[in-house]
Short mmCIF file of C-alpha atoms in Angstrom, two decimals:
data_model
loop_
_atom_site.label_atom_id
_atom_site.label_comp_id
_atom_site.label_asym_id
_atom_site.label_seq_id
_atom_site.Cartn_x
_atom_site.Cartn_y
_atom_site.Cartn_z
CA UNK A 296 -5.12 5.90 25.91
CA UNK A 297 -8.49 5.04 24.22
CA UNK A 298 -9.47 8.76 24.19
CA UNK A 299 -6.20 9.97 22.74
CA UNK A 300 -5.91 11.68 19.42
CA UNK A 301 -3.05 11.23 17.07
CA UNK A 302 -0.93 13.88 18.64
CA UNK A 303 -1.81 12.81 22.12
CA UNK A 304 -1.21 9.23 21.50
CA UNK A 305 2.39 9.97 20.33
CA UNK A 306 3.16 11.91 23.72
CA UNK A 307 1.45 9.44 25.90
CA UNK A 308 3.52 6.51 24.17
CA UNK A 309 6.73 8.32 24.22
CA UNK A 310 6.40 9.46 27.79
CA UNK A 311 5.50 5.59 28.67
CA UNK A 312 8.19 4.14 26.87
CA UNK A 313 11.17 6.45 27.62
CA UNK A 314 10.45 5.48 31.12
CA UNK A 315 9.69 1.86 30.98
CA UNK A 316 11.72 0.45 28.03
CA UNK A 317 15.09 0.89 29.68
CA UNK A 318 13.65 -0.99 32.58
CA UNK A 319 11.73 -3.87 30.57
CA UNK A 320 14.86 -4.37 28.19
CA UNK A 321 18.31 -4.33 30.07
CA UNK A 322 21.32 -4.93 28.29
CA UNK A 323 24.18 -6.49 30.19
CA UNK A 324 27.70 -7.18 29.42
CA UNK A 325 27.43 -10.81 30.70
CA UNK A 326 27.37 -13.09 27.46
CA UNK A 327 25.23 -15.82 29.25
CA UNK A 328 22.45 -13.10 29.71
CA UNK A 329 23.15 -10.25 27.53
CA UNK A 330 19.74 -8.79 27.52
CA UNK A 331 17.48 -9.18 30.94
CA UNK A 332 13.53 -8.73 30.06
CA UNK A 333 11.50 -7.62 32.96
CA UNK A 334 7.62 -8.12 32.10
CA UNK A 335 7.60 -6.32 28.65
CA UNK A 336 4.51 -8.07 27.53
CA UNK A 337 2.31 -6.35 30.59
CA UNK A 338 3.97 -3.30 30.67
CA UNK A 339 4.71 -2.45 27.06
CA UNK A 340 2.91 -4.87 24.40
CA UNK A 341 -0.51 -5.03 26.32
CA UNK A 342 -1.30 -1.48 26.53
CA UNK A 343 -1.31 -1.29 22.82
CA UNK A 344 -3.67 -4.15 22.52
CA UNK A 345 -6.06 -2.62 24.90
CA UNK A 346 -5.87 0.55 22.70
CA UNK A 347 -6.84 -0.87 19.67
CA UNK A 348 -9.62 -3.02 21.24
CA UNK A 349 -10.73 -0.20 23.73
CA UNK A 350 -10.98 -2.99 26.30
CA UNK A 351 -9.00 -4.46 29.26
CA UNK A 352 -9.78 -7.85 27.95
CA UNK A 353 -7.77 -7.40 24.60
CA UNK A 354 -7.36 -11.15 24.02
CA UNK A 355 -11.04 -11.75 23.98
CA UNK A 356 -11.65 -8.92 21.91
CA UNK A 357 -9.13 -9.71 19.20
CA UNK A 358 -10.28 -13.50 19.22
CA UNK A 359 -13.76 -11.80 18.38
CA UNK A 360 -12.32 -10.25 15.30
CA UNK A 361 -10.87 -13.51 13.87
CA UNK A 362 -14.73 -14.69 13.54
CA UNK A 363 -15.38 -12.07 11.12
CA UNK A 364 -13.10 -13.79 8.54
CA UNK A 365 -13.22 -16.82 6.62
CA UNK A 366 -10.53 -19.50 7.24
CA UNK A 367 -7.46 -18.77 5.30
CA UNK A 368 -6.88 -20.48 2.06
CA UNK A 369 -3.16 -19.88 2.04
CA UNK A 370 -1.02 -21.20 4.68
CA UNK A 371 2.04 -18.88 4.59
CA UNK A 372 4.05 -20.61 7.45
CA UNK A 373 7.46 -18.76 7.44
CA UNK A 374 9.94 -21.56 7.64
CA UNK A 375 12.62 -21.00 10.28
CA UNK A 376 16.11 -22.48 9.86
CA UNK A 377 16.50 -26.13 10.04
CA UNK A 378 12.95 -26.83 9.48
CA UNK A 379 11.61 -29.76 7.10
CA UNK A 380 9.98 -28.56 3.59
CA UNK A 381 8.40 -30.80 0.92
CA UNK A 382 8.55 -30.17 -2.71
CA UNK A 383 6.31 -32.43 -5.04
CA UNK A 384 8.32 -33.58 -8.27
CA UNK A 385 4.96 -34.19 -9.87
CA UNK A 386 3.23 -30.99 -9.28
CA UNK A 387 5.15 -28.32 -8.12
CA UNK A 388 5.59 -25.49 -10.69
CA UNK A 389 9.26 -24.98 -9.82
CA UNK A 390 11.46 -26.41 -7.22
CA UNK A 391 10.95 -23.21 -4.75
CA UNK A 392 7.20 -24.36 -4.20
CA UNK A 393 7.10 -26.20 -1.20
CA UNK A 394 5.00 -27.20 1.81
CA UNK A 395 5.25 -27.28 5.38
CA UNK A 396 4.97 -30.41 7.29
CA UNK A 397 1.44 -30.11 8.50
CA UNK A 398 0.24 -29.13 4.89
CA UNK A 399 2.28 -32.05 3.54
CA UNK A 400 0.71 -34.64 5.63
CA UNK A 401 -2.91 -33.35 4.64
CA UNK A 402 -2.43 -33.00 0.98
CA UNK A 403 -2.56 -35.48 -1.92
CA UNK A 404 1.29 -34.84 -2.50
CA UNK A 405 2.21 -37.31 0.05
CA UNK A 406 1.36 -40.05 -2.26
CA UNK A 407 3.25 -38.26 -5.01
CA UNK A 408 7.01 -38.20 -6.13
CA UNK A 409 8.37 -35.59 -3.50
CA UNK A 410 11.55 -34.52 -2.00
CA UNK A 411 12.17 -33.50 1.70
CA UNK A 412 14.42 -30.57 2.30
CA UNK A 413 15.95 -28.65 5.24
CA UNK A 414 14.72 -25.12 5.07
CA UNK A 415 17.57 -22.16 5.46
CA UNK A 416 14.89 -20.16 6.91
CA UNK A 417 12.85 -17.20 5.38
CA UNK A 418 10.92 -18.96 2.77
CA UNK A 419 7.18 -19.86 3.25
CA UNK A 420 4.69 -22.78 2.79
CA UNK A 421 2.81 -22.55 -0.76
CA UNK A 422 -0.20 -24.32 0.23
CA UNK A 423 -3.07 -22.77 -1.28
CA UNK A 424 -1.37 -20.89 -4.17
CA UNK A 425 -2.73 -21.97 -7.23
CA UNK A 426 0.17 -20.56 -9.17
CA UNK A 427 2.45 -22.74 -7.24
CA UNK A 428 0.93 -25.99 -8.23
CA UNK A 429 -0.18 -27.64 -11.30
CA UNK A 430 -2.70 -29.58 -9.62
CA UNK A 431 -4.07 -30.15 -6.04
CA UNK A 432 -3.04 -26.71 -4.43
CA UNK A 433 -4.94 -27.15 -1.33
CA UNK A 434 -4.49 -29.46 1.68
CA UNK A 435 -7.51 -30.55 3.55
CA UNK A 436 -6.96 -27.80 6.14
CA UNK A 437 -6.87 -24.96 3.66
CA UNK A 438 -9.39 -26.45 1.09
CA UNK A 439 -12.17 -23.81 0.41
CA UNK A 440 -15.55 -25.01 1.16
CA UNK A 441 -16.81 -24.35 -2.06
CA UNK A 442 -15.71 -23.42 -5.59
CA UNK A 443 -17.18 -20.04 -5.35
CA UNK A 444 -14.92 -19.35 -2.05
CA UNK A 445 -11.94 -20.70 -4.27
CA UNK A 446 -12.53 -18.16 -6.78
CA UNK A 447 -13.56 -15.37 -4.49
CA UNK A 448 -11.16 -12.18 -4.68
CA UNK A 449 -12.02 -10.02 -1.71
CA UNK A 450 -10.24 -6.66 -1.77
CA UNK A 451 -8.41 -5.36 1.27
CA UNK A 452 -11.31 -2.83 1.70
CA UNK A 453 -14.04 -5.34 2.27
CA UNK A 454 -11.88 -6.98 5.04
CA UNK A 455 -11.41 -3.42 6.81
CA UNK A 456 -15.30 -2.91 6.36
CA UNK A 457 -16.22 -5.64 8.67
CA UNK A 458 -14.20 -4.08 11.60
CA UNK A 459 -15.81 -1.54 13.99
CA UNK A 460 -15.23 2.15 12.56
CA UNK A 461 -13.49 3.57 15.67
CA UNK A 462 -11.34 0.37 16.05
CA UNK A 463 -10.15 0.47 12.49
CA UNK A 464 -9.25 4.27 13.14
CA UNK A 465 -7.27 3.30 16.49
CA UNK A 466 -5.56 0.63 14.62
CA UNK A 467 -4.62 2.88 11.77
CA UNK A 468 -3.15 5.70 14.16
CA UNK A 469 -1.07 3.07 16.16
CA UNK A 470 0.10 1.01 13.36
CA UNK A 471 1.28 4.34 11.80
CA UNK A 472 3.20 5.66 14.81
CA UNK A 473 4.63 2.06 15.59
CA UNK A 474 6.09 1.48 12.22
CA UNK A 475 7.71 5.21 12.22
CA UNK A 476 9.12 4.30 15.87
CA UNK A 477 10.63 1.07 14.37
CA UNK A 478 12.24 2.50 11.57
CA UNK A 479 13.58 5.41 13.78
CA UNK A 480 15.09 3.00 16.34
CA UNK A 481 16.43 0.00 13.96
CA UNK A 482 18.02 2.53 11.29
CA UNK A 483 19.47 5.03 14.19
CA UNK A 484 23.37 5.31 13.15
CA UNK A 485 24.25 8.33 15.17
CA UNK A 486 26.82 7.03 18.07
CA UNK A 487 26.01 7.35 21.75
CA UNK A 488 23.16 10.00 21.72
CA UNK A 489 19.33 8.92 22.24
CA UNK A 490 16.84 10.74 20.24
CA UNK A 491 15.66 13.89 21.74
CA UNK A 492 12.05 12.81 22.56
CA UNK A 493 12.90 9.68 24.33
CA UNK A 494 15.50 11.28 26.48
CA UNK A 495 14.99 10.82 30.17
CA UNK A 496 17.44 12.90 31.85
CA UNK A 497 21.37 12.93 31.72
CA UNK A 498 22.49 9.61 32.53
CA UNK A 499 26.04 8.38 32.02
CA UNK A 500 24.78 4.88 31.12
CA UNK A 501 26.69 3.48 27.93
CA UNK A 502 27.29 0.43 26.30
CA UNK A 503 30.09 -0.73 23.70
CA UNK A 504 28.68 -2.81 21.13
CA UNK A 505 30.65 -5.31 18.78
CA UNK A 506 29.27 -5.88 15.27
CA UNK A 507 29.40 -8.98 12.94
CA UNK A 508 31.20 -8.62 9.78
CA UNK A 509 31.93 -12.06 8.26
CA UNK A 510 35.44 -11.18 7.61
CA UNK A 511 37.36 -11.59 10.66
CA UNK A 512 37.72 -15.14 11.78
CA UNK A 513 36.41 -16.60 15.40
CA UNK A 514 39.82 -16.70 16.61
CA UNK A 515 40.63 -12.88 15.82
CA UNK A 516 37.71 -11.98 17.67
CA UNK A 517 38.45 -14.20 20.58
CA UNK A 518 42.14 -13.12 20.62
CA UNK A 519 41.08 -9.24 20.58
CA UNK A 520 38.24 -9.48 23.17
CA UNK A 521 40.61 -11.43 25.65
CA UNK A 522 43.27 -8.84 25.23
CA UNK A 523 40.79 -5.64 25.74
CA UNK A 524 38.39 -6.91 27.86
CA UNK A 525 40.98 -9.03 30.07
CA UNK A 526 38.74 -12.05 29.87
CA UNK A 527 39.08 -15.86 29.49
CA UNK A 528 38.78 -18.09 26.36
CA UNK A 529 35.18 -19.15 27.47
CA UNK A 530 33.73 -15.62 27.87
CA UNK A 531 35.36 -14.41 24.56
CA UNK A 532 33.93 -17.29 22.89
CA UNK A 533 30.46 -16.66 24.23
CA UNK A 534 30.76 -12.93 23.00
CA UNK A 535 31.70 -14.14 19.55
CA UNK A 536 28.67 -16.60 19.42
CA UNK A 537 26.32 -13.93 20.10
CA UNK A 538 27.81 -11.63 17.57
CA UNK A 539 27.68 -14.59 15.13
CA UNK A 540 24.05 -15.46 15.89
CA UNK A 541 22.45 -11.85 16.52
CA UNK A 542 24.86 -9.85 14.44
CA UNK A 543 25.90 -7.72 17.60
CA UNK A 544 26.69 -8.17 21.41
CA UNK A 545 27.14 -5.99 24.10
CA UNK A 546 30.59 -6.27 25.32
CA UNK A 547 30.82 -3.29 28.01
CA UNK A 548 28.29 -1.53 29.94
CA UNK A 549 29.66 1.53 31.92
CA UNK A 550 30.42 5.10 31.71
CA UNK A 551 30.97 6.98 28.45
CA UNK A 552 34.73 7.28 28.93
CA UNK A 553 35.10 3.63 29.64
CA UNK A 554 33.13 2.27 26.80
CA UNK A 555 34.93 4.70 24.43
CA UNK A 556 38.31 3.13 25.67
CA UNK A 557 36.89 -0.48 25.10
CA UNK A 558 35.89 0.79 21.67
CA UNK A 559 39.32 2.09 20.85
CA UNK A 560 41.13 -0.58 22.02
CA UNK A 561 39.32 -3.30 20.08
CA UNK A 562 39.80 -1.14 17.03
CA UNK A 563 43.38 -0.64 17.60
CA UNK A 564 44.01 -4.08 18.35
CA UNK A 565 42.38 -5.41 15.32
CA UNK A 566 43.53 -3.26 12.56
CA UNK A 567 45.07 -5.59 9.96
CA UNK A 568 44.49 -5.71 5.96
CA UNK A 569 40.68 -6.35 6.38
CA UNK A 570 40.24 -3.37 8.70
CA UNK A 571 39.22 -3.26 12.38
CA UNK A 572 36.40 -4.93 14.06
CA UNK A 573 33.47 -2.88 14.00
CA UNK A 574 32.19 -1.25 17.40
CA UNK A 575 30.08 1.56 18.55
CA UNK A 576 29.38 3.12 21.91
CA UNK A 577 25.51 3.90 22.45
CA UNK A 578 23.56 5.28 25.70
CA UNK A 579 22.02 2.16 27.15
CA UNK A 580 18.69 3.48 26.76
CA UNK A 581 18.90 3.51 22.88
CA UNK A 582 19.99 -0.02 22.85
CA UNK A 583 16.75 -0.78 24.89
CA UNK A 584 14.77 0.91 22.56
CA UNK A 585 16.22 -1.04 19.46
CA UNK A 586 15.29 -4.27 21.53
CA UNK A 587 11.81 -3.02 22.00
CA UNK A 588 11.61 -2.00 18.22
CA UNK A 589 12.56 -5.65 17.20
CA UNK A 590 9.84 -6.94 19.66
CA UNK A 591 7.32 -4.55 18.37
CA UNK A 592 7.77 -6.11 14.67
CA UNK A 593 7.02 -9.46 16.16
CA UNK A 594 3.90 -8.20 17.73
CA UNK A 595 2.69 -6.55 14.64
CA UNK A 596 2.71 -9.79 12.96
CA UNK A 597 0.98 -11.54 15.76
CA UNK A 598 -1.93 -9.12 16.24
CA UNK A 599 -2.55 -9.25 12.51
CA UNK A 600 -2.96 -12.73 12.62
CA UNK A 601 -6.34 -12.53 14.42
CA UNK A 602 -7.76 -10.16 11.56
CA UNK A 603 -7.24 -9.60 7.89
CA UNK A 604 -8.80 -6.32 8.51
CA UNK A 605 -6.20 -5.48 10.81
CA UNK A 606 -3.31 -6.87 8.31
CA UNK A 607 -4.80 -4.75 5.54
CA UNK A 608 -4.89 -1.79 7.62
CA UNK A 609 -1.12 -2.30 8.44
CA UNK A 610 -0.27 -2.97 4.72
CA UNK A 611 -2.03 0.12 3.61
CA UNK A 612 -0.02 2.17 6.47
CA UNK A 613 3.22 0.66 5.78
CA UNK A 614 2.88 1.43 2.02
CA UNK A 615 1.56 5.07 2.38
CA UNK A 616 3.74 7.51 0.48
CA UNK A 617 3.73 11.49 -0.38
CA UNK A 618 5.34 13.16 -3.26
CA UNK A 619 7.92 14.29 -0.70
CA UNK A 620 8.70 11.08 1.19
CA UNK A 621 9.01 7.08 0.77
CA UNK A 622 6.64 4.88 2.57
CA UNK A 623 7.97 3.68 5.71
CA UNK A 624 8.36 0.05 4.32
CA UNK A 625 10.48 1.41 1.65
CA UNK A 626 12.58 3.47 4.11
CA UNK A 627 13.05 0.00 6.17
CA UNK A 628 13.91 -1.75 2.89
CA UNK A 629 16.45 0.78 1.93
CA UNK A 630 17.95 0.68 5.45
CA UNK A 631 18.48 -2.91 5.36
CA UNK A 632 22.39 -2.49 5.23
CA UNK A 633 22.41 -0.57 8.58
CA UNK A 634 20.61 -3.23 10.34
CA UNK A 635 22.36 -5.91 12.20
CA UNK A 636 21.53 -9.61 11.38
CA UNK A 637 18.45 -10.20 14.03
CA UNK A 638 17.15 -6.94 13.03
CA UNK A 639 16.99 -7.76 9.22
CA UNK A 640 15.92 -11.36 9.91
CA UNK A 641 12.87 -10.05 11.67
CA UNK A 642 11.93 -7.32 9.26
CA UNK A 643 12.38 -9.74 6.38
CA UNK A 644 9.98 -12.14 8.21
CA UNK A 645 7.60 -9.26 8.63
CA UNK A 646 7.68 -8.35 4.80
CA UNK A 647 6.72 -12.17 4.05
CA UNK A 648 4.12 -12.69 6.81
CA UNK A 649 2.22 -9.28 6.15
CA UNK A 650 2.87 -8.51 2.39
CA UNK A 651 3.61 -11.79 1.04
CA UNK A 652 0.40 -13.81 2.00
CA UNK A 653 -2.19 -11.32 -0.33
CA UNK A 654 -1.32 -11.10 -4.32
CA UNK A 655 -2.22 -7.49 -4.45
CA UNK A 656 -0.14 -6.62 -1.56
CA UNK A 657 2.38 -8.63 -2.46
CA UNK A 658 2.53 -7.18 -6.09
CA UNK A 659 2.54 -3.51 -4.50
CA UNK A 660 5.85 -4.67 -2.40
CA UNK A 661 7.31 -6.35 -5.45
CA UNK A 662 7.07 -2.96 -7.61
CA UNK A 663 9.07 -1.15 -4.82
CA UNK A 664 11.37 -3.79 -4.63
CA UNK A 665 11.85 -3.80 -8.34
CA UNK A 666 12.28 -0.05 -8.35
CA UNK A 667 14.96 -0.22 -5.52
CA UNK A 668 16.62 -3.38 -7.23
CA UNK A 669 20.13 -1.67 -7.85
CA UNK A 670 20.13 0.03 -4.39
CA UNK A 671 19.49 -3.12 -2.74
CA UNK A 672 22.29 -4.95 -4.56
CA UNK A 673 24.80 -2.25 -3.88
CA UNK A 674 23.93 -2.11 -0.14
CA UNK A 675 24.32 -5.98 -0.24
CA UNK A 676 27.70 -6.05 -1.71
CA UNK A 677 29.09 -3.39 0.33
CA UNK A 678 27.85 -5.37 3.67
CA UNK A 679 30.13 -7.72 4.75
CA UNK A 680 27.32 -9.36 6.92
CA UNK A 681 26.27 -11.95 4.14
CA UNK A 682 24.15 -14.45 5.80
CA UNK A 683 20.76 -12.47 5.88
CA UNK A 684 20.22 -10.44 3.10
CA UNK A 685 17.11 -8.46 1.74
CA UNK A 686 18.26 -10.05 -1.89
CA UNK A 687 17.20 -13.28 -0.81
CA UNK A 688 13.37 -12.11 -0.85
CA UNK A 689 13.63 -12.10 -4.64
CA UNK A 690 12.77 -15.61 -5.13
CA UNK A 691 9.65 -15.15 -3.15
CA UNK A 692 8.44 -12.66 -5.85
CA UNK A 693 10.15 -13.73 -9.25
CA UNK A 694 9.23 -17.38 -9.27
CA UNK A 695 5.35 -16.14 -9.21
CA UNK A 696 4.38 -16.43 -12.93
CA UNK A 697 1.86 -13.65 -13.05
CA UNK A 698 4.15 -11.23 -11.03
CA UNK A 699 7.31 -11.84 -12.65
CA UNK A 700 5.47 -11.32 -16.07
CA UNK A 701 3.94 -8.05 -14.80
CA UNK A 702 7.14 -6.93 -13.51
CA UNK A 703 9.04 -7.71 -16.93
CA UNK A 704 6.31 -6.14 -18.86
CA UNK A 705 5.47 -3.02 -16.84
CA UNK A 706 8.75 -2.24 -14.66
CA UNK A 707 11.32 -3.28 -17.13
CA UNK A 708 12.90 -6.02 -14.60
CA UNK A 709 14.93 -7.76 -16.95
CA UNK A 710 16.82 -4.89 -18.05
CA UNK A 711 16.98 -3.56 -14.46
CA UNK A 712 18.76 -6.82 -13.33
CA UNK A 713 21.09 -6.86 -16.40
CA UNK A 714 22.17 -3.30 -15.63
CA UNK A 715 22.82 -4.07 -12.09
CA UNK A 716 24.95 -7.21 -12.90
CA UNK A 717 26.91 -5.12 -15.47
CA UNK A 718 27.55 -2.44 -12.68
CA UNK A 719 29.31 -4.61 -10.45
CA UNK A 720 31.32 -6.63 -13.32
CA UNK A 721 34.48 -5.70 -14.92
CA UNK A 722 34.25 -5.20 -18.71
CA UNK A 723 36.93 -5.36 -21.44
CA UNK A 724 36.00 -3.84 -24.64
CA UNK A 725 32.36 -4.07 -23.94
CA UNK A 726 32.61 -7.69 -22.93
CA UNK A 727 32.25 -9.31 -19.31
CA UNK A 728 35.74 -9.99 -17.87
CA UNK A 729 35.38 -12.94 -15.52
CA UNK A 730 38.40 -12.68 -12.98
CA UNK A 731 40.24 -15.75 -11.91
CA UNK A 732 41.87 -15.53 -8.55
CA UNK A 733 42.06 -17.76 -5.23
CA UNK A 734 42.65 -14.71 -3.16
CA UNK A 735 39.45 -14.54 -0.63
CA UNK A 736 39.25 -10.73 -0.61
CA UNK A 737 40.01 -10.10 -4.30
CA UNK A 738 37.24 -9.40 -6.57
CA UNK A 739 35.09 -9.65 -3.61
CA UNK A 740 32.31 -7.41 -5.37
CA UNK A 741 32.11 -9.47 -8.44
CA UNK A 742 31.80 -12.72 -6.44
CA UNK A 743 28.69 -11.60 -4.84
CA UNK A 744 27.18 -10.02 -8.23
CA UNK A 745 27.29 -13.46 -9.67
CA UNK A 746 24.14 -14.39 -7.43
CA UNK A 747 22.16 -11.80 -9.70
CA UNK A 748 22.17 -14.45 -12.30
CA UNK A 749 19.98 -16.39 -9.95
CA UNK A 750 17.28 -13.63 -10.17
CA UNK A 751 17.49 -13.86 -14.11
CA UNK A 752 16.73 -17.58 -13.54
CA UNK A 753 13.67 -16.79 -11.13
CA UNK A 754 12.07 -14.56 -13.67
CA UNK A 755 12.47 -16.67 -16.92
CA UNK A 756 12.00 -20.12 -15.45
CA UNK A 757 8.35 -19.99 -14.42
CA UNK A 758 7.69 -18.50 -18.14
CA UNK A 759 9.19 -21.57 -19.83
CA UNK A 760 7.78 -23.88 -17.35
CA UNK A 761 4.27 -23.18 -18.44
CA UNK A 762 5.05 -23.84 -22.35
CA UNK A 763 6.86 -27.29 -21.69
CA UNK A 764 4.96 -30.57 -22.10
CA UNK A 765 4.56 -32.61 -18.94
CA UNK A 766 7.10 -35.20 -19.68
CA UNK A 767 9.80 -32.26 -20.48
CA UNK A 768 8.94 -30.35 -17.29
CA UNK A 769 9.47 -33.51 -15.04
CA UNK A 770 12.57 -34.23 -16.63
CA UNK A 771 13.75 -30.61 -15.86
CA UNK A 772 12.92 -30.97 -12.31
#
């Protein structure tokens, strides 16, 4: 692969992936082992690392790249659901500024007034971010060795120039192709068929996929699956648990005719006032490629942890746009509503880990987010799966003082937020009309639109904090 040009690289990877991805990622209808993995690391992932490094010992080569960078001054640990986080009442600029356990134990904030919280997942540790703290922004691990290092503002190009030229070129080619592949697979909506370039002969091997919608209850799903699949309570509950956790689950793998019969049975059985359960029929190979695409997103984060140069190449590739097309990151952002829960979660973690750890790339990302703010909210309001949403990323951007001021001044963010709220609100004679009802499904759109008000708070709170006297700030917290 090391001698391939961009066209040859694409053909080589497609030929390799279309043969081995369905083998390495095998979807089953068994709820206790819904996905069987067969050595994807060595068969699919390692060749990518070997290509970048032009070496069979890619692990050693990647570790050598990390020695070219200075130690990181920003922690950026992305919290998993249930992990503890710590907010310093004395020093935090606002309650969203938190530390992970490791940084908290090594910081001066452990001796201040603090609050321990359980993270819902998705946020990240603010250790090393001077805008997040009134004082003591660094723990002992991330503390700069000198004042010069603390004020150093290295550019993305300076990181990239530290890399060997040929390695940077190979990384650019590979990252470009991988991001396009990830977008194509995760956003692929056409039922049944696999993209032409990934087809490997005609195979009557299909799956019926059941999706989460946060509208139907557990009991409704279990009852429907018992009737359509002729399975017991235990198996039905296991399917429902996978759907709730991952956002979807294979409930049948067989011929196209049999899978379509299951799909139609589920939709006919559950067709009440809130609509049928969402099901689709796909070729098994397509589902395998979607599992692999999720794994590639995680791999991109991992490989970029070795080198700021690689991370900046990935940032640049992801945000590259032409007059005729959006950047691939913007396309993934706009396709968020067609992704299932696990795919949305991993792409959001990718955005945070790759773009939010550098203030310049974070600003670039925030500009794109603000430009598409109205559409992001339209998609969220229409999507019944409300547990993982791109709207949750707003707090990570709008609470940064310099960034929120920039977006308000240069990109009219406050007006955009207000127009979005009004768009999804009822008005009577030019005034907002707040509906009052206890019906769960009535005024569903407006109930979700109310969360837009939090974005107003995020944008305006940091500005007000900077003008408050110390005792007033503490009182508010």
